Tab-separated table of C-alpha atoms in Angstrom:
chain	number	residue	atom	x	y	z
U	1	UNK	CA	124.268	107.064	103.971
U	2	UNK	CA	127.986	105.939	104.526
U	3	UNK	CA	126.678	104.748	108.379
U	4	UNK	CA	123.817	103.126	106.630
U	5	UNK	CA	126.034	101.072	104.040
U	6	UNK	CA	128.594	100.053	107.072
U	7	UNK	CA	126.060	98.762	109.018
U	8	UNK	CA	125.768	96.324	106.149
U	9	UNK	CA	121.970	97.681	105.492
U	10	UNK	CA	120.266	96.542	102.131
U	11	UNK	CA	117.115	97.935	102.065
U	12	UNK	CA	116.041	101.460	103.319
U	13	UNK	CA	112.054	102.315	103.517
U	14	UNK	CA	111.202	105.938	103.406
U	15	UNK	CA	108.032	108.147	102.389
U	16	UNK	CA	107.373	110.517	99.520
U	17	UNK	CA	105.764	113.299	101.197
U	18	UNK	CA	102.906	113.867	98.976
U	19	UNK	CA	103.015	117.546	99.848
U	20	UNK	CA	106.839	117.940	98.787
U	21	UNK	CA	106.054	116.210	95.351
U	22	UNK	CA	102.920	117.912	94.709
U	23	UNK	CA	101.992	120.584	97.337
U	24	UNK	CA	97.992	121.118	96.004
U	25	UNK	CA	97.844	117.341	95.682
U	26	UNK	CA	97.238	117.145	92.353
U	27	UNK	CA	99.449	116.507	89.030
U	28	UNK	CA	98.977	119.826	88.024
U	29	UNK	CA	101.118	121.560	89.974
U	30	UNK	CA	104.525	119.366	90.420
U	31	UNK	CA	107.734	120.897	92.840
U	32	UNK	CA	110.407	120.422	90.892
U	33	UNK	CA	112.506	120.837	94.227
U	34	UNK	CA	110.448	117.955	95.760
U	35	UNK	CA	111.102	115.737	92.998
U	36	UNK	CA	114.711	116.264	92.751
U	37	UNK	CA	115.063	115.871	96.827
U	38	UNK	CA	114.142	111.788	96.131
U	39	UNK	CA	115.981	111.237	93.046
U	40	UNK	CA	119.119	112.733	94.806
U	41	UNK	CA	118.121	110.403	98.230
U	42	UNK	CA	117.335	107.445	95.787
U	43	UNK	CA	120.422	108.008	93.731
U	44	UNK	CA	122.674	107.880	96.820
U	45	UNK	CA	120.921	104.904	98.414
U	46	UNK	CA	121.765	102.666	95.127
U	47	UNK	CA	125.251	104.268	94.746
U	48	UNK	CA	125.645	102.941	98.248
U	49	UNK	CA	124.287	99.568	97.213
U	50	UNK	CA	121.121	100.131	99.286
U	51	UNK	CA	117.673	99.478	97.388
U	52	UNK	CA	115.138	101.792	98.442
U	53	UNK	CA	111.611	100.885	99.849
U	54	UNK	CA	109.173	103.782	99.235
U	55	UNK	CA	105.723	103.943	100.975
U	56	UNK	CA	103.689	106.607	98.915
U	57	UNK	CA	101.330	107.691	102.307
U	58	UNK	CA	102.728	108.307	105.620
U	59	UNK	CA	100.034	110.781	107.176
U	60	UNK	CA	101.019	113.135	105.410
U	61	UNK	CA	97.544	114.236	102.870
U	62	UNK	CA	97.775	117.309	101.348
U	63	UNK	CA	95.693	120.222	103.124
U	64	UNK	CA	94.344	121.001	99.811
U	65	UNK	CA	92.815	117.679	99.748
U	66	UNK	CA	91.791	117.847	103.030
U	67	UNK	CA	90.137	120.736	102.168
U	68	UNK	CA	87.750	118.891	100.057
U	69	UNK	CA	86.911	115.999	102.279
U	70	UNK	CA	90.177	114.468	102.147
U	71	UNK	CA	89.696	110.531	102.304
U	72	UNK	CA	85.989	110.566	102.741
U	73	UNK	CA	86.389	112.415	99.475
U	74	UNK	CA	84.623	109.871	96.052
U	75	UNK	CA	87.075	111.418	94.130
U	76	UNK	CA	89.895	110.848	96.088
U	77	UNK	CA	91.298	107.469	94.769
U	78	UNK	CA	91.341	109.028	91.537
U	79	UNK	CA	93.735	111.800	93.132
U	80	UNK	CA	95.864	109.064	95.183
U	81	UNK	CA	96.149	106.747	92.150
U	82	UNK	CA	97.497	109.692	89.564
U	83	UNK	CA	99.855	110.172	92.812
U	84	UNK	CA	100.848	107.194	92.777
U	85	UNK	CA	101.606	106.983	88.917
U	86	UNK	CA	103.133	110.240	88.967
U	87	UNK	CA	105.467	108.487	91.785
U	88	UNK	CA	105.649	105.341	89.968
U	89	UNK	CA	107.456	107.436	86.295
U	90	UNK	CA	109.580	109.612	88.156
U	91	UNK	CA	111.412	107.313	90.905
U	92	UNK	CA	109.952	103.779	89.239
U	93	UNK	CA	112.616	103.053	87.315
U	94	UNK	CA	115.053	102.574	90.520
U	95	UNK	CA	112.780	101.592	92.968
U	96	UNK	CA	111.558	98.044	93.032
U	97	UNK	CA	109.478	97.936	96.209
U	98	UNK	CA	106.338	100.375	96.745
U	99	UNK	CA	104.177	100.545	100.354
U	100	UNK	CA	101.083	101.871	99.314
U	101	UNK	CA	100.300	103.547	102.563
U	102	UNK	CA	101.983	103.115	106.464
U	103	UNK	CA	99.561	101.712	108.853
U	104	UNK	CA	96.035	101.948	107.772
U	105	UNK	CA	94.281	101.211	110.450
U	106	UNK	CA	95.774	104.197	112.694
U	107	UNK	CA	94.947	106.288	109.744
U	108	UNK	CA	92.017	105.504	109.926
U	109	UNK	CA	91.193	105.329	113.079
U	110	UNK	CA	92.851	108.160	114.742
U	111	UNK	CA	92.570	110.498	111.929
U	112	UNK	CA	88.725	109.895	111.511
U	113	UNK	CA	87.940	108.072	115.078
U	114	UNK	CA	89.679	109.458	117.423
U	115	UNK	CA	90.881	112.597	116.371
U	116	UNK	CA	94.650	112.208	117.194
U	117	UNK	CA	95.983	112.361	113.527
U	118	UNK	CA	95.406	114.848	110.821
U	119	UNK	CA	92.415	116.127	110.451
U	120	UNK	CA	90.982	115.603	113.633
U	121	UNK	CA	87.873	113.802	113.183
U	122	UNK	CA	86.109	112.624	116.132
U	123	UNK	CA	83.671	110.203	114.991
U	124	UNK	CA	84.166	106.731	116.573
U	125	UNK	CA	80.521	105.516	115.033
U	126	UNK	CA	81.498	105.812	111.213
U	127	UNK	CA	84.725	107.610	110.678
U	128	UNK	CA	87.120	104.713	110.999
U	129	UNK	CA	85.066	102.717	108.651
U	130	UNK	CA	84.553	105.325	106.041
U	131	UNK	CA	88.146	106.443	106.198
U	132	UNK	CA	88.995	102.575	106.076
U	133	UNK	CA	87.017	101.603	102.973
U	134	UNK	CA	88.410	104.175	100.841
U	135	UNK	CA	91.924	102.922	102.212
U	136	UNK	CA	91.258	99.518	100.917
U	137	UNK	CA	90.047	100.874	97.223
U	138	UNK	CA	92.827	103.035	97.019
U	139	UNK	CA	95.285	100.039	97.816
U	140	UNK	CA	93.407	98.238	95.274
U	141	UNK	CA	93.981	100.461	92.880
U	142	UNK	CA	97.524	100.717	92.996
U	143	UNK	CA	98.160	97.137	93.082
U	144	UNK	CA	96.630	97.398	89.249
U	145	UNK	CA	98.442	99.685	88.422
U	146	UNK	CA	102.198	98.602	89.322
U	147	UNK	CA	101.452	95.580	87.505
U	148	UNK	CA	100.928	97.478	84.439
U	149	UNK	CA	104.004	99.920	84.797
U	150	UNK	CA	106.338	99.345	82.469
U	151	UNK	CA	109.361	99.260	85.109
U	152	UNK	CA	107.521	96.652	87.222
U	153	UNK	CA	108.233	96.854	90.510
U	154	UNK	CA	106.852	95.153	93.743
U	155	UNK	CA	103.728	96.654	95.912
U	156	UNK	CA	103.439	94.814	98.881
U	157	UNK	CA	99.526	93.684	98.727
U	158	UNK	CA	96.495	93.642	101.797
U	159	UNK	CA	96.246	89.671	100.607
U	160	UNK	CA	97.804	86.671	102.183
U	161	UNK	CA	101.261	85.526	100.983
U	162	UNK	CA	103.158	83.331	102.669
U	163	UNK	CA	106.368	84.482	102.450
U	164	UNK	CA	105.177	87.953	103.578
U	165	UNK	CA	104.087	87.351	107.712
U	166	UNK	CA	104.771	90.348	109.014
U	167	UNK	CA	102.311	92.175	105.955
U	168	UNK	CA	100.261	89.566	106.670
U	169	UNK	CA	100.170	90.272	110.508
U	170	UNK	CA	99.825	94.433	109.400
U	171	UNK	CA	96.839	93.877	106.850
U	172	UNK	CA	94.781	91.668	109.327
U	173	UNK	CA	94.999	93.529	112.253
U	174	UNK	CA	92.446	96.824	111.027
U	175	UNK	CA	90.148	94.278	110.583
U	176	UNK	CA	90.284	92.638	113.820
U	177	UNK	CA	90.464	96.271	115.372
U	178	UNK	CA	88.287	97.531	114.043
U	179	UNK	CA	86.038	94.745	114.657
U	180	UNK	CA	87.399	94.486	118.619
U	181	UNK	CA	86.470	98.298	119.150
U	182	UNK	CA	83.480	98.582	117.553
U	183	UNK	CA	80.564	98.664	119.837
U	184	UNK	CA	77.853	96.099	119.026
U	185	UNK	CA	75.474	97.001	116.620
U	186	UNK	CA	71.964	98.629	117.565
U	187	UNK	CA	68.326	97.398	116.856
U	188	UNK	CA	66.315	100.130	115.104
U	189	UNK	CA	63.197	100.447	117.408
């Protein structure tokens, strides 16, 4: 941290690993080890005069999750969201800017495409899209819901502000992906 606050740096993203927090995926079963590992990181970041940027999903998904269909899951923005608030009271109160989840689109796609990520999905017809809608609800969700947490905080949104380019340039380019590598849609006979 001292090489991070001579460099002059003000803001420092990093990722929850949803595993360390909650290792079946669920609130029910929190690591109290976890949870003290970011309040000691996000501690020394501010004590360094460094304001921390959290993303809440970096392809990381609990294999427990995974286990029952992971994104393609119904019930899973249910799961992400009480994630996300369980993120939002522990570490809300000192951080001010939440990522809801690091690239999207190569989630997507090479987790339920391609078959690079986590699980391993090879299913260029649907799986991108699938695992790409419930993406977008999920993101939905949790833009709600920081509104409504009492510390506030800032969730940087799939929607077109100005001020925001590069997030701009991020959120528009699974679409246009997507879109570019999709092959062209078939006439039923």
């Amino acid at each position: 941290m001292s090489l991070l606050k001579d460099l002059g740096v003000g803001y420092y993203r990093f990722s929850i690993s949803w595993s360390r927090v909650l290792p079946q995926g669920t609130i029910d079963k929190v690591n109290p080890l976890g949870v003290n590992y970011y309040n000691k990181m996000i501690d020394t970041l501010l004590a360094n005069g460094i304001k921390p940027a959290v993303t809440l999903y970096h392809f990381d998904l609990p294999q427990a999750l995974q286990d029952i269909g992971g994104w393609h899951n119904p019930k899973i923005s249910d799961i992400f969201n009480e994630y996300a608030q369980f993120c939002f009271k522990e570490f809300g109160d000192r951080v001010g800017i939440w990522l809801t989840i690091n690239e999207p689109h190569e989630e997507a796609l090479d987790a339920y495409g391609l078959g690079a990520f986590a699980p391993g999905l090879k299913n260029m017809a649907t799986g991108p899209y699938l695992g790409m809608c419930d993406l977008w609800v999920i993101n939905s969700i949790c833009n709600e819901n920081i509104h409504t947490h009492p510390t506030g905080g800032i969730l940087l949104k799939w929607n077109p502000i100005p001020t925001l380019i590069p997030v701009l340039v991020h959120t528009l380019l699974p679409i246009f992906f997507l879109l570019w590598e999709s092959p062209p849609p078939q006439a039923n006979p």
